[in-house]
């Protein structure tokens, strides 16, 4: 209920011209560069165990499987359209707005460090593939290049430009603030399992417990206070940005496009179903082998993340490469509405399925 109210607040304030329509870009920039990295890092400042690490590895495995499979098969859902539409809808179906839509909702549903850890572990393959293979697919040229007849015709290598841009785009993979915070936080979190590393006395509760020097929430509480404060802006800013974004475009005109509806159904229903099936498969393998367990919360987090609307990066790619720009923008708008409506449905489904013996 709070989610819907704050999103509606962002929408109504923009309609009343209290907010500017361009503020969503600013809000998302603050989220990506400050709020979400702090939220990610803070999530790893918690106790851990070997079993919990195994559980998070199952989430990581599910993420890699989903993105690898979807990058291969997604376009085949759209063979009735031309190749540009196949690429645009396929990548929109594969990559969801997990950072500014998924994570704030997940952390609101599941307060505590475990949900933050699981959602950010799942996002590791997301960031890797979004800025690499997602970039390549959206950047490829599907139509012949037309050259003026009064100029000599030369062979054009359509992948040269993409290859050059990809070298620059690797910076967005390895220097992405969210991914950096995830990697550093994960290392700090896992190293707590090293025997004898817990030597720092409890600085907060003055108990007899001892912690790793890398547990900065205990070793250096003022820093943790700063990051926790910045992390607190994530949820309200994200929901307000969604509300602002919903004011863009004429919804009645957009709803007449069958491609938008088809893409929305595939994004908000079919993609989560595929993720749900893969999560069940990974949980089944883990249970059969005893190698790992998959939690109910992990299942819900994965499905909610995949049911989010398309990533804004995909829209940026479509604009940059002039590939179905209007379609991806309209799809993002409609699927945002449907994602909000479908959210309770997915929570009920995953909670019911998570109550079975397959999940812990």
Coordinates of N, CA, C and O in Angstrom, one line a residue, residues 82-236:
X82 N 10.1 -7.5 -37.2 CA 11.4 -7.4 -37.8 C 12.5 -7.5 -36.8 O 12.2 -7.4 -35.5
X83 N 13.8 -7.5 -37.2 CA 14.9 -7.8 -36.3 C 15.1 -6.7 -35.3 O 15.5 -7.0 -34.1
X84 N 14.9 -5.4 -35.6 CA 15.0 -4.4 -34.7 C 14.0 -4.5 -33.5 O 14.4 -4.3 -32.3
X85 N 12.8 -4.9 -33.8 CA 11.8 -5.1 -32.8 C 12.1 -6.3 -32.0 O 12.0 -6.3 -30.7
X86 N 12.6 -7.3 -32.6 CA 13.1 -8.5 -31.9 C 14.1 -8.2 -30.8 O 14.0 -8.6 -29.7
X87 N 15.1 -7.4 -31.2 CA 16.2 -7.0 -30.3 C 15.6 -6.1 -29.2 O 15.9 -6.3 -28.0
X88 N 14.8 -5.1 -29.5 CA 14.3 -4.2 -28.5 C 13.4 -4.9 -27.5 O 13.6 -4.7 -26.3
X89 N 12.5 -5.7 -28.0 CA 11.5 -6.4 -27.1 C 12.3 -7.5 -26.3 O 12.0 -7.7 -25.1
X90 N 13.2 -8.2 -27.0 CA 13.9 -9.3 -26.3 C 14.7 -8.8 -25.2 O 14.8 -9.4 -24.1
X91 N 15.5 -7.7 -25.4 CA 16.3 -7.1 -24.3 C 15.4 -6.4 -23.2 O 15.8 -6.4 -22.0
X92 N 14.3 -5.9 -23.6 CA 13.4 -5.3 -22.6 C 12.8 -6.4 -21.7 O 12.6 -6.2 -20.5
X93 N 12.6 -7.6 -22.3 CA 12.1 -8.7 -21.6 C 13.1 -9.3 -20.6 O 12.8 -9.7 -19.5
X94 N 14.4 -9.2 -21.1 CA 15.5 -9.9 -20.3 C 15.9 -9.0 -19.1 O 16.1 -9.5 -18.0
X95 N 16.1 -7.7 -19.4 CA 16.7 -6.8 -18.4 C 15.6 -5.9 -17.7 O 15.1 -5.1 -18.4
X96 N 15.4 -6.1 -16.5 CA 14.4 -5.3 -15.7 C 15.1 -4.2 -15.0 O 16.3 -4.2 -14.8
X97 N 14.2 -3.3 -14.5 CA 14.7 -2.2 -13.7 C 14.9 -2.6 -12.3 O 14.2 -2.2 -11.4
X98 N 15.9 -3.5 -12.1 CA 16.1 -4.1 -10.8 C 16.6 -3.1 -9.7 O 16.3 -3.3 -8.5
X99 N 17.4 -2.2 -10.2 CA 18.0 -1.2 -9.2 C 17.0 -0.2 -8.6 O 16.8 -0.1 -7.4
X100 N 16.3 0.5 -9.5 CA 15.4 1.6 -9.0 C 14.0 1.1 -8.8 O 13.2 1.9 -8.1
X101 N 13.6 0.0 -9.3 CA 12.3 -0.5 -9.1 C 12.3 -1.7 -8.1 O 11.6 -1.8 -7.1
X102 N 13.1 -2.7 -8.5 CA 13.1 -4.0 -7.8 C 13.6 -3.9 -6.3 O 12.9 -4.4 -5.4
X103 N 14.8 -3.4 -6.2 CA 15.5 -3.4 -4.9 C 14.7 -2.6 -3.8 O 14.5 -3.1 -2.7
X104 N 14.2 -1.4 -4.1 CA 13.4 -0.7 -3.1 C 12.2 -1.4 -2.7 O 11.8 -1.4 -1.5
X105 N 11.5 -2.1 -3.6 CA 10.3 -2.9 -3.2 C 10.7 -4.1 -2.4 O 10.1 -4.4 -1.4
X106 N 11.8 -4.7 -2.8 CA 12.3 -5.9 -2.0 C 12.6 -5.5 -0.6 O 12.2 -6.2 0.4
X107 N 13.4 -4.4 -0.4 CA 13.8 -4.0 0.9 C 12.6 -3.5 1.7 O 12.7 -3.6 3.0
X108 N 11.6 -3.0 1.1 CA 10.4 -2.6 1.8 C 9.6 -3.9 2.3 O 9.0 -3.9 3.4
X109 N 9.6 -4.9 1.5 CA 8.8 -6.1 1.8 C 9.6 -6.9 2.8 O 9.0 -7.5 3.7
X110 N 10.9 -7.0 2.7 CA 11.7 -7.8 3.6 C 12.8 -6.9 4.3 O 14.0 -6.9 3.9
X111 N 12.4 -6.2 5.4 CA 13.4 -5.4 6.1 C 14.5 -6.3 6.7 O 14.2 -7.4 7.1
X112 N 15.7 -5.8 6.6 CA 16.8 -6.6 7.2 C 17.9 -6.8 6.1 O 17.7 -6.5 4.9
X113 N 19.0 -7.3 6.6 CA 20.2 -7.4 5.7 C 20.1 -8.6 4.7 O 20.6 -8.5 3.6
X114 N 19.4 -9.7 5.0 CA 19.3 -10.8 4.1 C 18.7 -10.5 2.8 O 19.2 -11.0 1.8
X115 N 17.7 -9.7 2.8 CA 17.0 -9.3 1.5 C 18.0 -8.5 0.6 O 18.0 -8.6 -0.6
X116 N 18.7 -7.6 1.3 CA 19.6 -6.7 0.6 C 20.7 -7.5 -0.1 O 21.1 -7.3 -1.2
X117 N 21.2 -8.5 0.7 CA 22.3 -9.4 0.2 C 21.8 -10.2 -1.0 O 22.5 -10.2 -2.1
X118 N 20.7 -10.8 -0.9 CA 20.1 -11.7 -1.9 C 19.9 -10.9 -3.2 O 20.2 -11.3 -4.3
X119 N 19.2 -9.7 -3.1 CA 18.9 -8.9 -4.3 C 20.2 -8.4 -5.0 O 20.2 -8.4 -6.2
X120 N 21.2 -8.1 -4.2 CA 22.4 -7.6 -4.8 C 23.3 -8.7 -5.4 O 24.0 -8.5 -6.4
X121 N 23.2 -9.9 -4.8 CA 23.9 -11.0 -5.4 C 23.3 -11.4 -6.7 O 24.0 -11.6 -7.7
X122 N 22.0 -11.3 -6.8 CA 21.3 -11.6 -8.1 C 21.6 -10.6 -9.1 O 21.6 -10.9 -10.3
X123 N 21.9 -9.4 -8.7 CA 22.2 -8.3 -9.6 C 23.6 -8.3 -10.2 O 24.0 -7.6 -11.2
X124 N 24.5 -9.2 -9.7 CA 25.9 -9.3 -10.2 C 25.9 -9.7 -11.7 O 26.4 -9.0 -12.6
X125 N 25.2 -10.9 -12.1 CA 25.2 -11.2 -13.5 C 24.4 -10.2 -14.3 O 24.6 -10.0 -15.5
X126 N 23.4 -9.6 -13.7 CA 22.6 -8.6 -14.4 C 23.5 -7.4 -14.9 O 23.4 -7.1 -16.1
X127 N 24.3 -6.9 -14.0 CA 25.2 -5.8 -14.4 C 26.2 -6.3 -15.5 O 26.5 -5.5 -16.4
X128 N 26.7 -7.4 -15.3 CA 27.7 -8.0 -16.3 C 27.2 -8.1 -17.7 O 27.7 -7.6 -18.7
X129 N 26.0 -8.7 -17.8 CA 25.4 -8.9 -19.1 C 24.7 -7.7 -19.7 O 24.7 -7.5 -20.9
X130 N 24.2 -6.8 -18.8 CA 23.5 -5.7 -19.3 C 24.4 -4.7 -20.1 O 24.1 -4.2 -21.1
X131 N 25.6 -4.6 -19.5 CA 26.6 -3.7 -20.2 C 27.5 -4.4 -21.1 O 28.4 -3.7 -21.7
X132 N 27.4 -5.6 -21.4 CA 28.2 -6.3 -22.4 C 27.3 -6.9 -23.5 O 27.2 -6.2 -24.5
X133 N 26.7 -8.0 -23.3 CA 25.9 -8.7 -24.4 C 24.7 -7.8 -24.7 O 24.3 -7.8 -25.9
X134 N 24.1 -7.2 -23.7 CA 22.9 -6.4 -23.9 C 23.3 -5.2 -24.8 O 22.5 -4.9 -25.7
X135 N 24.4 -4.7 -24.6 CA 24.9 -3.5 -25.4 C 25.2 -4.0 -26.8 O 24.9 -3.3 -27.8
X136 N 25.8 -5.2 -27.0 CA 26.1 -5.7 -28.3 C 24.9 -5.9 -29.1 O 24.8 -5.5 -30.3
X137 N 23.9 -6.6 -28.5 CA 22.7 -6.9 -29.2 C 21.9 -5.6 -29.6 O 21.4 -5.5 -30.7
X138 N 21.8 -4.7 -28.7 CA 21.1 -3.4 -29.1 C 21.9 -2.6 -30.0 O 21.3 -1.8 -30.8
X139 N 23.2 -2.8 -30.1 CA 24.0 -2.0 -31.0 C 24.2 -2.5 -32.4 O 24.7 -1.8 -33.3
X140 N 23.9 -3.8 -32.6 CA 24.1 -4.4 -33.9 C 23.2 -3.8 -34.9 O 22.1 -3.4 -34.7
X141 N 23.7 -3.7 -36.2 CA 22.9 -3.1 -37.3 C 22.2 -4.3 -38.0 O 22.9 -5.2 -38.5
X142 N 20.9 -4.2 -38.1 CA 20.1 -5.3 -38.7 C 19.8 -5.0 -40.1 O 19.4 -5.9 -40.9
X143 N 19.9 -3.8 -40.5 CA 19.5 -3.4 -41.9 C 20.7 -2.9 -42.7 O 21.7 -2.4 -42.1
X144 N 20.7 -3.1 -44.0 CA 21.8 -2.7 -44.8 C 22.1 -1.2 -44.7 O 21.1 -0.4 -44.6
X145 N 23.3 -0.9 -44.8 CA 23.7 0.6 -44.8 C 23.6 1.1 -46.2 O 24.2 0.6 -47.1
X146 N 22.8 2.2 -46.4 CA 22.6 2.8 -47.7 C 23.7 3.8 -47.9 O 23.9 4.7 -47.2
X147 N 24.4 3.6 -49.1 CA 25.5 4.5 -49.4 C 25.1 5.2 -50.7 O 24.5 4.6 -51.7
X148 N 25.4 6.5 -50.8 CA 25.1 7.3 -52.0 C 25.7 6.7 -53.2 O 26.8 6.3 -53.2
X149 N 24.9 6.7 -54.3 CA 25.4 6.0 -55.6 C 26.5 6.8 -56.2 O 27.2 6.2 -57.1
X150 N 26.7 8.1 -55.9 CA 27.9 8.8 -56.5 C 29.2 8.6 -55.7 O 30.2 9.2 -56.0
X151 N 29.1 7.7 -54.7 CA 30.3 7.4 -54.0 C 30.7 5.9 -54.2 O 29.8 5.1 -54.4
X152 N 32.0 5.6 -54.3 CA 32.3 4.2 -54.4 C 31.8 3.3 -53.3 O 31.9 3.7 -52.1
X153 N 31.2 2.2 -53.6 CA 30.7 1.3 -52.5 C 31.8 0.5 -51.9 O 32.6 -0.2 -52.6
X154 N 31.9 0.6 -50.6 CA 32.9 -0.2 -49.8 C 32.2 -1.1 -48.9 O 31.1 -0.9 -48.4
X155 N 32.9 -2.2 -48.6 CA 32.3 -3.2 -47.6 C 32.3 -2.5 -46.2 O 33.2 -1.9 -45.8
X156 N 31.2 -2.6 -45.6 CA 31.0 -2.0 -44.2 C 30.9 -3.1 -43.2 O 30.0 -3.9 -43.3
X157 N 31.8 -3.1 -42.2 CA 31.8 -4.0 -41.1 C 30.9 -3.4 -40.0 O 31.3 -2.5 -39.3
X158 N 29.7 -4.0 -39.9 CA 28.8 -3.4 -39.0 C 29.1 -3.6 -37.5 O 28.5 -3.0 -36.6
X159 N 30.1 -4.4 -37.2 CA 30.5 -4.7 -35.8 C 31.7 -3.8 -35.4 O 32.0 -3.9 -34.2
X160 N 32.3 -3.1 -36.3 CA 33.5 -2.3 -35.9 C 33.1 -1.2 -34.9 O 33.7 -1.1 -33.9
X161 N 32.0 -0.5 -35.2 CA 31.6 0.6 -34.3 C 31.2 0.0 -33.0 O 31.6 0.5 -31.9
X162 N 30.5 -1.1 -33.0 CA 30.0 -1.7 -31.7 C 31.2 -2.2 -30.9 O 31.3 -2.0 -29.7
X163 N 32.2 -2.8 -31.6 CA 33.4 -3.2 -30.9 C 34.2 -2.1 -30.3 O 34.6 -2.2 -29.1
X164 N 34.2 -1.0 -31.0 CA 34.9 0.2 -30.4 C 34.2 0.7 -29.2 O 34.8 1.1 -28.1
X165 N 32.8 0.8 -29.3 CA 32.0 1.3 -28.2 C 32.1 0.3 -27.0 O 32.0 0.7 -25.8
X166 N 32.2 -1.0 -27.3 CA 32.2 -2.0 -26.2 C 33.4 -1.8 -25.3 O 33.3 -2.0 -24.1
X167 N 34.5 -1.4 -25.9 CA 35.7 -1.2 -25.1 C 35.5 -0.1 -24.1 O 35.9 -0.2 -22.9
X168 N 34.8 0.9 -24.5 CA 34.4 2.0 -23.6 C 33.4 1.6 -22.6 O 33.4 2.0 -21.4
X169 N 32.5 0.7 -23.0 CA 31.4 0.3 -22.2 C 31.8 -0.6 -21.0 O 31.1 -0.8 -20.0
X170 N 33.0 -1.3 -21.2 CA 33.5 -2.1 -20.1 C 33.7 -1.3 -18.8 O 33.6 -1.8 -17.7
X171 N 33.9 0.0 -19.0 CA 34.1 0.8 -17.8 C 32.8 0.9 -17.0 O 32.8 1.0 -15.8
X172 N 31.7 0.8 -17.7 CA 30.4 0.8 -17.0 C 30.1 -0.5 -16.2 O 29.3 -0.6 -15.3
X173 N 30.8 -1.6 -16.7 CA 30.7 -2.8 -15.9 C 31.6 -2.8 -14.7 O 31.1 -3.0 -13.6
X174 N 32.8 -2.5 -14.8 CA 33.8 -2.7 -13.7 C 33.8 -1.4 -12.8 O 34.3 -1.5 -11.7
X175 N 33.4 -0.3 -13.3 CA 33.3 0.9 -12.5 C 31.9 1.3 -12.1 O 31.7 2.5 -11.7
X176 N 31.0 0.4 -12.3 CA 29.6 0.7 -11.9 C 29.6 0.8 -10.3 O 30.0 -0.2 -9.7
X177 N 29.1 1.9 -9.8 CA 29.1 2.0 -8.3 C 28.4 0.9 -7.6 O 28.8 0.5 -6.5
X178 N 27.3 0.5 -8.1 CA 26.5 -0.6 -7.5 C 27.2 -1.9 -7.5 O 27.3 -2.6 -6.5
X179 N 27.9 -2.2 -8.6 CA 28.6 -3.5 -8.7 C 29.8 -3.5 -7.8 O 30.2 -4.5 -7.2
X180 N 30.5 -2.3 -7.8 CA 31.7 -2.2 -6.9 C 31.3 -2.4 -5.5 O 32.0 -3.1 -4.7
X181 N 30.2 -1.7 -5.0 CA 29.7 -1.9 -3.7 C 29.4 -3.3 -3.4 O 29.6 -3.8 -2.3
X182 N 28.8 -4.0 -4.4 CA 28.4 -5.4 -4.2 C 29.6 -6.3 -4.0 O 29.7 -7.1 -3.1
X183 N 30.6 -6.1 -4.8 CA 31.9 -6.9 -4.7 C 32.6 -6.7 -3.4 O 33.0 -7.6 -2.7
X184 N 32.8 -5.4 -3.1 CA 33.5 -5.1 -1.8 C 32.7 -5.6 -0.6 O 33.3 -6.2 0.3
X185 N 31.4 -5.3 -0.6 CA 30.6 -5.8 0.5 C 30.6 -7.3 0.6 O 30.6 -7.8 1.7
X186 N 30.5 -8.0 -0.5 CA 30.5 -9.5 -0.5 C 31.8 -10.0 0.1 O 31.8 -11.0 0.9
X187 N 32.9 -9.4 -0.3 CA 34.3 -9.8 0.2 C 34.3 -9.6 1.7 O 34.7 -10.5 2.5
X188 N 33.9 -8.4 2.2 CA 33.9 -8.2 3.6 C 33.0 -9.2 4.3 O 33.3 -9.6 5.4
X189 N 31.9 -9.5 3.7 CA 30.9 -10.4 4.4 C 31.4 -11.8 4.5 O 31.3 -12.4 5.5
X190 N 32.0 -12.3 3.4 CA 32.5 -13.7 3.3 C 33.7 -13.9 4.2 O 33.9 -15.0 4.8
X191 N 34.6 -12.9 4.3 CA 35.8 -13.0 5.1 C 35.5 -13.2 6.6 O 36.5 -13.6 7.3
X192 N 34.3 -13.0 7.0 CA 34.0 -13.3 8.4 C 34.1 -14.8 8.7 O 34.2 -15.1 9.9
X193 N 34.1 -15.6 7.7 CA 34.2 -17.1 7.9 C 35.7 -17.5 8.1 O 35.9 -18.7 8.5
X194 N 36.6 -16.6 7.9 CA 38.0 -17.0 8.1 C 38.3 -17.2 9.6 O 38.0 -16.3 10.5
X195 N 38.8 -18.3 10.0 CA 39.0 -18.6 11.4 C 39.9 -17.6 12.1 O 41.0 -17.2 11.5
X196 N 39.5 -17.1 13.3 CA 40.4 -16.2 14.0 C 40.3 -14.7 13.6 O 41.0 -13.9 14.2
X197 N 39.4 -14.4 12.6 CA 39.4 -13.0 12.1 C 38.5 -12.1 13.0 O 38.7 -10.9 13.0
X198 N 37.7 -12.7 13.8 CA 36.8 -11.9 14.7 C 37.5 -11.5 15.9 O 37.5 -12.3 16.9
X199 N 38.2 -10.4 15.9 CA 39.0 -10.0 17.0 C 38.6 -8.6 17.6 O 39.1 -8.2 18.7
X200 N 37.8 -7.9 16.9 CA 37.4 -6.5 17.3 C 36.2 -6.6 18.3 O 35.2 -7.2 18.0
X201 N 36.4 -6.0 19.5 CA 35.3 -6.1 20.5 C 34.0 -5.3 20.0 O 34.1 -4.4 19.1
X202 N 32.9 -5.7 20.5 CA 31.7 -5.0 20.2 C 31.7 -3.6 20.6 O 31.8 -3.2 21.8
X203 N 31.6 -2.6 19.6 CA 31.6 -1.2 19.9 C 30.2 -0.6 20.1 O 30.1 0.5 20.5
X204 N 29.2 -1.4 19.7 CA 27.9 -0.8 19.7 C 27.1 -1.2 21.0 O 26.6 -0.3 21.7
X205 N 27.0 -2.5 21.3 CA 26.2 -3.0 22.4 C 27.1 -3.3 23.6 O 26.6 -3.6 24.7
X206 N 28.4 -3.2 23.5 CA 29.4 -3.5 24.5 C 29.2 -4.9 25.1 O 29.3 -5.2 26.3
X207 N 28.8 -5.8 24.2 CA 28.6 -7.2 24.6 C 30.0 -7.9 24.5 O 31.0 -7.4 24.2
X208 N 30.0 -9.2 24.8 CA 31.2 -10.0 24.7 C 31.5 -10.5 23.3 O 32.6 -11.1 23.1
X209 N 30.6 -10.2 22.4 CA 30.8 -10.6 21.0 C 32.0 -9.9 20.3 O 32.4 -8.7 20.7
X210 N 32.7 -10.5 19.4 CA 33.8 -10.0 18.6 C 33.5 -10.1 17.2 O 32.9 -11.0 16.7
X211 N 34.0 -9.1 16.4 CA 33.7 -9.0 15.0 C 35.0 -8.9 14.1 O 36.0 -8.5 14.6
X212 N 34.8 -9.1 12.9 CA 35.9 -8.9 11.9 C 36.2 -7.4 11.8 O 35.3 -6.6 11.9
X213 N 37.5 -7.1 11.6 CA 37.9 -5.7 11.4 C 37.2 -5.1 10.2 O 37.0 -3.8 10.1
X214 N 36.7 -5.9 9.2 CA 36.0 -5.4 8.0 C 34.5 -5.2 8.3 O 33.9 -4.7 7.4
X215 N 34.0 -5.5 9.5 CA 32.7 -5.1 9.8 C 32.6 -3.7 10.2 O 32.7 -3.3 11.4
X216 N 32.6 -2.8 9.2 CA 32.7 -1.4 9.5 C 31.6 -0.8 10.3 O 31.7 0.3 10.9
X217 N 30.4 -1.5 10.3 CA 29.4 -1.0 11.2 C 29.8 -1.1 12.7 O 29.3 -0.3 13.5
X218 N 30.7 -2.0 13.0 CA 31.2 -2.1 14.4 C 32.5 -1.4 14.5 O 32.8 -0.7 15.5
X219 N 33.4 -1.5 13.5 CA 34.8 -1.0 13.6 C 34.7 0.5 13.5 O 35.5 1.2 14.2
X220 N 33.9 1.1 12.7 CA 33.8 2.5 12.5 C 32.4 3.0 12.3 O 31.9 3.3 11.3
X221 N 31.6 3.0 13.4 CA 30.2 3.3 13.4 C 29.8 4.6 12.7 O 28.8 4.7 12.1
X222 N 30.6 5.7 12.8 CA 30.2 7.0 12.2 C 30.1 6.8 10.7 O 29.2 7.4 10.1
X223 N 31.0 6.0 10.0 CA 30.9 5.8 8.6 C 29.6 5.0 8.3 O 28.9 5.3 7.3
X224 N 29.3 4.0 9.1 CA 28.1 3.2 8.9 C 26.8 4.1 9.0 O 25.8 3.9 8.3
X225 N 26.9 5.1 9.9 CA 25.7 6.0 10.1 C 25.5 6.8 8.8 O 24.4 7.0 8.4
X226 N 26.6 7.3 8.2 CA 26.5 8.0 7.0 C 25.9 7.2 5.8 O 25.0 7.6 5.1
X227 N 26.5 6.0 5.6 CA 26.0 5.1 4.6 C 24.5 4.7 4.8 O 23.7 4.6 3.8
X228 N 24.2 4.5 6.0 CA 22.8 4.1 6.4 C 21.8 5.2 6.1 O 20.7 5.0 5.6
X229 N 22.2 6.5 6.3 CA 21.4 7.6 6.1 C 21.2 7.8 4.6 O 20.1 8.0 4.1
X230 N 22.3 7.6 3.8 CA 22.1 7.7 2.3 C 21.3 6.6 1.8 O 20.6 6.8 0.8
X231 N 21.4 5.4 2.3 CA 20.7 4.3 1.9 C 19.2 4.5 2.1 O 18.3 4.0 1.3
X232 N 18.8 5.3 3.1 CA 17.4 5.5 3.4 C 16.7 6.3 2.4 O 15.4 6.3 2.4
X233 N 17.4 7.0 1.5 CA 16.7 7.8 0.5 C 16.2 6.9 -0.7 O 15.4 7.4 -1.5
X234 N 16.7 5.7 -0.8 CA 16.5 4.9 -2.0 C 15.0 4.6 -2.2 O 14.5 4.9 -3.3
X235 N 14.3 4.1 -1.3 CA 12.9 3.7 -1.5 C 12.0 4.9 -1.9 O 11.3 4.8 -2.9
X236 N 12.0 6.0 -1.1 CA 11.1 7.1 -1.5 C 11.5 7.7 -2.8 O 10.6 8.0 -3.6

